[in-house]
CSV table of N, CA and C in Angstrom, one decimal:
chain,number,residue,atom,x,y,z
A,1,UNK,N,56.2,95.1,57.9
A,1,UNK,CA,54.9,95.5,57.5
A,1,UNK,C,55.0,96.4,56.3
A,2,UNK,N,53.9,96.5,55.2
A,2,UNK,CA,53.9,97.4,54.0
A,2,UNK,C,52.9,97.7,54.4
A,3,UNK,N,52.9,99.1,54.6
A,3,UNK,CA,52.1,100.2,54.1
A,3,UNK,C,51.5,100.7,52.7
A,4,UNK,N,50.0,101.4,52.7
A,4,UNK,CA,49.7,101.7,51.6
A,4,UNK,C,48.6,102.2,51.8
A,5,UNK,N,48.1,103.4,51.4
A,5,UNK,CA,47.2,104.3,51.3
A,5,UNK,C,46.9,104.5,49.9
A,6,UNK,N,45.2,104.5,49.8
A,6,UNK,CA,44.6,105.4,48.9
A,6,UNK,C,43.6,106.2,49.1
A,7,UNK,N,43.2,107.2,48.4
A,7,UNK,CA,42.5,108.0,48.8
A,7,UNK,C,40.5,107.3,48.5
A,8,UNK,N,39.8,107.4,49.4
A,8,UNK,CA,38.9,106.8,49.3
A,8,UNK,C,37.3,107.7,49.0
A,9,UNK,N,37.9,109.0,49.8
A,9,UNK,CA,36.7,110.1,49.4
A,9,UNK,C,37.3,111.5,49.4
A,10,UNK,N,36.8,112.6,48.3
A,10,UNK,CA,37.2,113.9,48.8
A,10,UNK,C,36.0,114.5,48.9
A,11,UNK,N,35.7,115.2,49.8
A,11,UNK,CA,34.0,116.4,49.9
A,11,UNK,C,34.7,117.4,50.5
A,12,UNK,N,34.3,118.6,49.6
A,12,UNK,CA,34.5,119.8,50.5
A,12,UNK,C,35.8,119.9,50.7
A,13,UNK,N,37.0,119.2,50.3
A,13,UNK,CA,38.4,119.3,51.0
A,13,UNK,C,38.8,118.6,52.2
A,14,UNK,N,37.8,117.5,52.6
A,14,UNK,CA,37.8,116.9,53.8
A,14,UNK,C,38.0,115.2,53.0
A,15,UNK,N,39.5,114.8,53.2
A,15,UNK,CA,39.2,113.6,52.8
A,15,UNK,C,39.6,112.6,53.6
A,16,UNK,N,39.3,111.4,53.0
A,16,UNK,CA,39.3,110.2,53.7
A,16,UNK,C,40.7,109.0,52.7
A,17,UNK,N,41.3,108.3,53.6
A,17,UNK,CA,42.1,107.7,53.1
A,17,UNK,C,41.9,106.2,53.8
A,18,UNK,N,42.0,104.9,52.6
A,18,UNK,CA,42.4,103.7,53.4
A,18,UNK,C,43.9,103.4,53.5
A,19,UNK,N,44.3,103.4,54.8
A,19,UNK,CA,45.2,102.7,55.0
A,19,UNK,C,45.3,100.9,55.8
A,20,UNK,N,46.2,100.6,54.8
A,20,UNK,CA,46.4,99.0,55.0
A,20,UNK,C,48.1,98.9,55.2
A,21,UNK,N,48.0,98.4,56.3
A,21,UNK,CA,49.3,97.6,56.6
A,21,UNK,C,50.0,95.9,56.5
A,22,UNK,N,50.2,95.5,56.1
A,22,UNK,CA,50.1,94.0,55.3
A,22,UNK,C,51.1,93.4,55.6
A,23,UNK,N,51.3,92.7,56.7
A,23,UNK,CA,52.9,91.6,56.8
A,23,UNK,C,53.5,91.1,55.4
A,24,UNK,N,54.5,90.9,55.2
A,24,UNK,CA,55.3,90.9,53.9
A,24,UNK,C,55.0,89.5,53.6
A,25,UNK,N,54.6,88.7,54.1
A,25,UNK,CA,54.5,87.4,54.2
A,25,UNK,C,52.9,86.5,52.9
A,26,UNK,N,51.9,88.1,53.6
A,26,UNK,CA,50.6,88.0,52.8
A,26,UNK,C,50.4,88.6,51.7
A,27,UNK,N,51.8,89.4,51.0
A,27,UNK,CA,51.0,90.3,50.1
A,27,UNK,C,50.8,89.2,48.7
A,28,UNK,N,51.3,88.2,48.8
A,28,UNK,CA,51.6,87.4,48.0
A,28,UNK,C,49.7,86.9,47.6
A,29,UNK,N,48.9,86.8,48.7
A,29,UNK,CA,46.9,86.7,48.4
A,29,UNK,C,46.5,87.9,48.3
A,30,UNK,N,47.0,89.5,48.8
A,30,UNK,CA,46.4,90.3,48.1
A,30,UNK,C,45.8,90.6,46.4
A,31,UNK,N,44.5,91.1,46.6
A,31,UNK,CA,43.8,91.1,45.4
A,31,UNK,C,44.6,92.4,44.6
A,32,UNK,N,44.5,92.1,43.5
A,32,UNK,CA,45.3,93.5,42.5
A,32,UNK,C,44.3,94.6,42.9
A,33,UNK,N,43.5,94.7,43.1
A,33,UNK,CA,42.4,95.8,43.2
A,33,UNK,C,41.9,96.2,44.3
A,34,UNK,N,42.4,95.8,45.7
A,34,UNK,CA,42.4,96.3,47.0
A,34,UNK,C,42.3,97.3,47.4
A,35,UNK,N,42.4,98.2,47.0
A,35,UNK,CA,42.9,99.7,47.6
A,35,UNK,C,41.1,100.3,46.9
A,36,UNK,N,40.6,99.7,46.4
A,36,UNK,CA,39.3,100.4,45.7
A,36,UNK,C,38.5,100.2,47.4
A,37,UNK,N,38.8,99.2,48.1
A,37,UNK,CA,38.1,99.0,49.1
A,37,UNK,C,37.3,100.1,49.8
A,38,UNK,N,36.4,100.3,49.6
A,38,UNK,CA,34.8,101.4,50.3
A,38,UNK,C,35.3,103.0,49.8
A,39,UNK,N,36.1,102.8,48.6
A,39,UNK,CA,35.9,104.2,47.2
A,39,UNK,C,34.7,103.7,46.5
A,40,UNK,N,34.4,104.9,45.8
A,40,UNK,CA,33.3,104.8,44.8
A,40,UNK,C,33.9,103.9,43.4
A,41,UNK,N,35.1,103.4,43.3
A,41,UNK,CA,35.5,102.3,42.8
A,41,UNK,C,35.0,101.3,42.8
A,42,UNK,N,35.0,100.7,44.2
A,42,UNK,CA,34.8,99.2,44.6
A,42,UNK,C,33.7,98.7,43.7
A,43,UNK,N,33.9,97.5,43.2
A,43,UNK,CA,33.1,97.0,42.7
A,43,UNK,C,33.1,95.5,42.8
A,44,UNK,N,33.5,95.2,43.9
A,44,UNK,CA,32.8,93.7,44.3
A,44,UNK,C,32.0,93.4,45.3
A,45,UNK,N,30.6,94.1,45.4
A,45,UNK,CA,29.8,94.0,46.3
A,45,UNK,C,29.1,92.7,45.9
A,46,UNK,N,28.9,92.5,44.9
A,46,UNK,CA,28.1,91.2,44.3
A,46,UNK,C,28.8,90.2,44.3
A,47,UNK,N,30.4,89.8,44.3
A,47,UNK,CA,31.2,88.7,44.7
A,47,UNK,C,31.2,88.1,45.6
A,48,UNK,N,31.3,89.6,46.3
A,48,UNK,CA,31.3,89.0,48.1
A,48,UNK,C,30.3,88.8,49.1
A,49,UNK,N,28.9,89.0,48.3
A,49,UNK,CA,27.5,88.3,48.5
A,49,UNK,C,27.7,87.1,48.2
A,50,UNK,N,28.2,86.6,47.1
A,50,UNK,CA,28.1,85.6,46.4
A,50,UNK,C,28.9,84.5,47.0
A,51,UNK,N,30.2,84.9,47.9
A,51,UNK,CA,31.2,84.1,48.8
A,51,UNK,C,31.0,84.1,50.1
A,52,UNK,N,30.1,84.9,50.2
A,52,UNK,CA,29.9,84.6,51.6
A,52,UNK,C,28.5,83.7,51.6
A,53,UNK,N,27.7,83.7,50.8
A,53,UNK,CA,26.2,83.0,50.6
A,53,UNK,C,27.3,81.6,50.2
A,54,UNK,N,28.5,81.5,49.2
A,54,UNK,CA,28.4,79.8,49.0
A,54,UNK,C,29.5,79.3,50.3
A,55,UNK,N,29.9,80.3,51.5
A,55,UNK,CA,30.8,79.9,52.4
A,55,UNK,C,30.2,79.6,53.4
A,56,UNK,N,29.1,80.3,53.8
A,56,UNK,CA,27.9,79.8,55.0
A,56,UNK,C,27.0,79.5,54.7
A,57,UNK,N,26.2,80.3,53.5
A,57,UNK,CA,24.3,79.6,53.6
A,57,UNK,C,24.6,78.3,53.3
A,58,UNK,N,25.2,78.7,51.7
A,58,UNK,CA,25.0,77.4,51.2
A,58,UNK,C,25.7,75.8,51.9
A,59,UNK,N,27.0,76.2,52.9
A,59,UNK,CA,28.1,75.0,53.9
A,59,UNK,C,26.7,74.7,54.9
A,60,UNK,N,26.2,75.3,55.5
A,60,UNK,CA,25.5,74.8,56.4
A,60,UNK,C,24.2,75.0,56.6
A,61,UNK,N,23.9,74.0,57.2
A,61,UNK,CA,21.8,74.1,57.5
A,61,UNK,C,21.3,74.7,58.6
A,62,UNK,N,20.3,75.4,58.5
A,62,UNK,CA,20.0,76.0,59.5
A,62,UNK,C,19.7,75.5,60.9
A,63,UNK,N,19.3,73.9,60.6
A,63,UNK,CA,18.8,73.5,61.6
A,63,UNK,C,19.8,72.5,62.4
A,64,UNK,N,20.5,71.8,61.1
A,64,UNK,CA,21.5,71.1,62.2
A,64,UNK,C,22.7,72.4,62.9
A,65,UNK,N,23.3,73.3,62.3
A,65,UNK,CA,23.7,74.2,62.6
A,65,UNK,C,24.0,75.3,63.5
A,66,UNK,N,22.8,75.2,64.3
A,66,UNK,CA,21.9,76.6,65.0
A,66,UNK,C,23.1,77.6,65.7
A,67,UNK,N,24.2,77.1,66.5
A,67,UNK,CA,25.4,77.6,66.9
A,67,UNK,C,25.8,78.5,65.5
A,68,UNK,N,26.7,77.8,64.9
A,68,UNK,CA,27.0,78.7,63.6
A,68,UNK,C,26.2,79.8,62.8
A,69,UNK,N,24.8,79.7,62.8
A,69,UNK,CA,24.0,80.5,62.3
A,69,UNK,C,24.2,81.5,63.0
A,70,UNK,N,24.4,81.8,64.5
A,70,UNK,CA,24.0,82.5,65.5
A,70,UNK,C,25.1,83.5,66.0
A,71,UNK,N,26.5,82.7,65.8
A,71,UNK,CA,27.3,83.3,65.7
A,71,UNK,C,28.3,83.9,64.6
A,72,UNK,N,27.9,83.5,63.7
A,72,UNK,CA,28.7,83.9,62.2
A,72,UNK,C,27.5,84.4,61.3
A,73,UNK,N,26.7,83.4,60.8
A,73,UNK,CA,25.7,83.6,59.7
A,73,UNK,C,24.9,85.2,60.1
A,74,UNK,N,24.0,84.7,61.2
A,74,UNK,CA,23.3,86.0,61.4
A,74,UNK,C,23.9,87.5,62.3
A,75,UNK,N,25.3,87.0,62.3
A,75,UNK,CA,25.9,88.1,63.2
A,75,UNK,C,26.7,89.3,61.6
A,76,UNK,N,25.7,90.4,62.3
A,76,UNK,CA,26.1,91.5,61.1
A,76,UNK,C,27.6,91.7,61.1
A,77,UNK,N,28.3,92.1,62.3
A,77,UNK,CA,29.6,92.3,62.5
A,77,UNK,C,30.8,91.5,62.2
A,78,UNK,N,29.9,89.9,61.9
A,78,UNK,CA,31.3,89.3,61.4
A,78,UNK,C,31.2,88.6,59.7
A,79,UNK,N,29.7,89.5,59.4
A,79,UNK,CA,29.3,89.4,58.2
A,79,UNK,C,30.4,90.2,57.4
A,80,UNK,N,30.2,91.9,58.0
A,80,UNK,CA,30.7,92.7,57.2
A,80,UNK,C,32.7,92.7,57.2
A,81,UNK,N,33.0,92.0,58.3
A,81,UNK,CA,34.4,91.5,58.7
A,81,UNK,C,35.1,90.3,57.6
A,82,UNK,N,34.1,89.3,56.9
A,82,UNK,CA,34.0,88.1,56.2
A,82,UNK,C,34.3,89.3,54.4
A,83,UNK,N,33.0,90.1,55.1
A,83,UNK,CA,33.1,91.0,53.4
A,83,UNK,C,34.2,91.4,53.2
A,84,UNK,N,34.6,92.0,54.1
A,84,UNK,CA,35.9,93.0,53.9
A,84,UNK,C,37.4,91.6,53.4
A,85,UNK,N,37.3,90.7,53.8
A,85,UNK,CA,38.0,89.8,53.9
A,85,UNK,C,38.1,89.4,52.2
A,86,UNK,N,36.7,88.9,51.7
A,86,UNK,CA,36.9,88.7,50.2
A,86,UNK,C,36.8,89.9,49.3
A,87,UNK,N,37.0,91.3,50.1
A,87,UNK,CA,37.2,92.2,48.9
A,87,UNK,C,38.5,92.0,48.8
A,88,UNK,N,39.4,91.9,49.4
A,88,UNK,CA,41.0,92.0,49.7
A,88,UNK,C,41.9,91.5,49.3
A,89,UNK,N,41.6,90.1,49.4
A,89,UNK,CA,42.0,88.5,49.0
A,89,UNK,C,41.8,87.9,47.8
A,90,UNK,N,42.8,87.9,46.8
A,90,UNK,CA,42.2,86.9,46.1
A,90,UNK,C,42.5,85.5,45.8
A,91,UNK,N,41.0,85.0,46.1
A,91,UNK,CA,40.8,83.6,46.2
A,91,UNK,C,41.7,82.6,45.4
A,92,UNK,N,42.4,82.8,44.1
A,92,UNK,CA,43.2,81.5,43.8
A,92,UNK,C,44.7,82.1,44.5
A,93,UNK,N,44.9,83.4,44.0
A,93,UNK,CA,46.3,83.4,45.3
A,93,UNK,C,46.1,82.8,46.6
A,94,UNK,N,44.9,82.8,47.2
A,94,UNK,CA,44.9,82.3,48.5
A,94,UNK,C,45.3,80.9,48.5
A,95,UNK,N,44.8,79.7,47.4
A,95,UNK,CA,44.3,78.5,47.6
A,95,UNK,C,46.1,78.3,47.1
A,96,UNK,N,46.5,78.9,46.2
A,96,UNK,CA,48.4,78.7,45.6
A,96,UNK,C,49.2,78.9,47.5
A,97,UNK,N,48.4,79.8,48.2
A,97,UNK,CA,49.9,80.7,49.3
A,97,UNK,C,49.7,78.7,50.6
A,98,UNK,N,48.1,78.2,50.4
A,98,UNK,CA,47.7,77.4,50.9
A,98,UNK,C,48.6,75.9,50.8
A,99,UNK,N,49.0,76.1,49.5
A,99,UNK,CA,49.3,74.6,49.0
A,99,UNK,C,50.5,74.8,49.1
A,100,UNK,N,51.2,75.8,49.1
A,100,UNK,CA,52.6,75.9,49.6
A,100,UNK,C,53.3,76.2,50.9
A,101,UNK,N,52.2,76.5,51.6
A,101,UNK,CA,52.6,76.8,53.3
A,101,UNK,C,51.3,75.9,53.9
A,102,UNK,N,51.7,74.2,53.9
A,102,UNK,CA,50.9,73.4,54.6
A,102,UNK,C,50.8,73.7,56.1
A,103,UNK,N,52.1,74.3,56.6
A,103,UNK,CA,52.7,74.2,57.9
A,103,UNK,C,52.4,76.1,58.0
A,104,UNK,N,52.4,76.6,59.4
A,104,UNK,CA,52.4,77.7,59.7
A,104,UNK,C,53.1,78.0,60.7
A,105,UNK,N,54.2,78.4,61.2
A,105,UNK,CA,54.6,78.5,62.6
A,105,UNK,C,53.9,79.3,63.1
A,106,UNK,N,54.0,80.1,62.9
A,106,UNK,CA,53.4,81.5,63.7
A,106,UNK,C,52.6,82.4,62.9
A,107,UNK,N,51.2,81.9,63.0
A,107,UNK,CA,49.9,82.5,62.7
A,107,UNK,C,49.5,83.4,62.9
A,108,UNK,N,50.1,84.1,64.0
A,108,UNK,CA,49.5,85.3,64.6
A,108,UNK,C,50.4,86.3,64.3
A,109,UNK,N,51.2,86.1,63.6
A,109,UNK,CA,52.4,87.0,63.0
A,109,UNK,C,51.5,87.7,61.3
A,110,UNK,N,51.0,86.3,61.1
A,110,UNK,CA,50.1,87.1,59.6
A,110,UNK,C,49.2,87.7,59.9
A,111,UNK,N,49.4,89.3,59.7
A,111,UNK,CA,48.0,90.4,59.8
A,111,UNK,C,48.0,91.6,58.8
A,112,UNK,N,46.8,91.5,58.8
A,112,UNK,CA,46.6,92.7,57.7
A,112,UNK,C,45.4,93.4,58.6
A,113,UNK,N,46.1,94.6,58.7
A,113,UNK,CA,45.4,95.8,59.3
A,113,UNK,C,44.9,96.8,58.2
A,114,UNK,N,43.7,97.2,59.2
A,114,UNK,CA,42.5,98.3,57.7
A,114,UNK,C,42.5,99.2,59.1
A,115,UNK,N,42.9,100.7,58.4
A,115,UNK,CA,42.4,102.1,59.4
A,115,UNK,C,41.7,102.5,58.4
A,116,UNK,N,41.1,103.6,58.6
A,116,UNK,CA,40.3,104.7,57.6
A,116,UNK,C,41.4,106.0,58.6
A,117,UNK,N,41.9,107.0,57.5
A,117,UNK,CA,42.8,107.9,57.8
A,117,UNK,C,41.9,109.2,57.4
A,118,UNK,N,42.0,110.1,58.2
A,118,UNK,CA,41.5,111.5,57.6
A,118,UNK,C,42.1,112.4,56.9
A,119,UNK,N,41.8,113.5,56.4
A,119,UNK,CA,43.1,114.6,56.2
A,119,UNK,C,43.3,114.9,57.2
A,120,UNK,N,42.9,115.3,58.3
A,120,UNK,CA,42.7,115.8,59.8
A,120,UNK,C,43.8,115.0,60.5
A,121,UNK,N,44.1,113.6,59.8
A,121,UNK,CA,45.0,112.6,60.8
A,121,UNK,C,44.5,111.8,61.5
A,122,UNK,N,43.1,111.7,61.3
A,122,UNK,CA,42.9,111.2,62.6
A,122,UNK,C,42.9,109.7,62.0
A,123,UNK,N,42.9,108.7,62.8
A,123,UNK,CA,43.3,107.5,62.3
A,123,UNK,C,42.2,106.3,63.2
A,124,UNK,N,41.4,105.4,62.4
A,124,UNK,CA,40.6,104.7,62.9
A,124,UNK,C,40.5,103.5,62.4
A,125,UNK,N,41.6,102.1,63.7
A,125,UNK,CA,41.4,101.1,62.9
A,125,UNK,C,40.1,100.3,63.1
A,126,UNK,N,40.3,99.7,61.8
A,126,UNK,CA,38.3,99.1,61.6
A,126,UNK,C,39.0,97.5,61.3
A,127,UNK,N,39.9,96.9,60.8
A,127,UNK,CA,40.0,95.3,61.1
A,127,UNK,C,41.6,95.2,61.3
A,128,UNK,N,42.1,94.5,62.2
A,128,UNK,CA,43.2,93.6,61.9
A,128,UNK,C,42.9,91.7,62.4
A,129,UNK,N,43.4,91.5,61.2
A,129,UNK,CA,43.0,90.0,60.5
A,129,UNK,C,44.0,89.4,60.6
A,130,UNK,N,44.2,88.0,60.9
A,130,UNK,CA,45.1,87.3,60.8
A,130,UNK,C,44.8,85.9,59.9
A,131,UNK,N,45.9,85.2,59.7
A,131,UNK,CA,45.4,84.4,58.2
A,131,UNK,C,44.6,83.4,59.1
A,132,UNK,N,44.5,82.9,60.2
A,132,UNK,CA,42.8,82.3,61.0
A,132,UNK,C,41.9,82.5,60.5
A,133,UNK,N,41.7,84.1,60.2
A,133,UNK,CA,40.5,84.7,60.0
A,133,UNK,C,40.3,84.2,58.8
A,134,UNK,N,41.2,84.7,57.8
A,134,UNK,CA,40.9,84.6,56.4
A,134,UNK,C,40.8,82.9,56.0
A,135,UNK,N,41.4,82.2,56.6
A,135,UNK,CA,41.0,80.5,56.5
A,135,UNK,C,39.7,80.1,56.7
A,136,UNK,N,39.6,80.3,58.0
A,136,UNK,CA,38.0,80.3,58.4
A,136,UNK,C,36.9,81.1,57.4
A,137,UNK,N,36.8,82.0,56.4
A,137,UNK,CA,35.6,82.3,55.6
A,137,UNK,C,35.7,81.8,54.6
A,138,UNK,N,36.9,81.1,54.0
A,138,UNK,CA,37.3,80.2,52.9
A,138,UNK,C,36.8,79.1,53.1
């Protein structure tokens, strides 16, 4: 695993850090600009509206659908899980790491872990993803 921290907020002396741990295997679809992930940096909120609206609204209909809507589309939790997914990733690295690993042995081996770190220490992980996940919002 690689590690990597950046700092994501300071107030008051009290800050906040993202930490990401990355199997050596994925950094190869990491996005160059990842670590901006929920700093006052980030700036792909409008991207990842945009990939998530052409990966579900626009893939599927509401009516033939209704399962999918119910459990992905209108579910907030695996909305903001999908978001976090295309801040991270970038999409032609992904479609290149795709065309060259047709085969996967062991899927569950690829994960990329997200904590939010304090100055305090305290450590709170918020996703670990495996390349499943990241296939499936693609």
């Amino acid at each position: 695993m690689i590690r990597t921290t950046s700092l994501i907020s300071d107030e008051n002396g009290y800050k906040k850090y993202n930490l990401f741990e990355i199997q050596e295997d994925l950094i190869a679809i990491i996005a160059d600009d990842y670590l901006s992930y929920a700093s006052k940096d980030f700036k792909k909120e409008s991207y990842c509206e945009l990939m998530y609206k052409k990966n579900f609204y626009d893939k599927y209909d509401v009516e033939t659908y209704k399962e999918v809507y119910e459990k992905y589309i209108n579910n907030e939790k695996f909305k903001h899980k999908a978001k976090f997914i295309y801040s991270i990733i970038d999409y032609d690295k992904y479609v290149d790491f795709v065309e060259k690993n047709q085969t996967i042995e062991n899927p569950n081996e690829l994960i990329i872990s997200y904590s939010v770190v304090d100055s305090d220490g305290v450590k709170i992980n918020i996703y670990n993803i495996g390349i499943s996940d990241i296939a499936f919002v693609f």
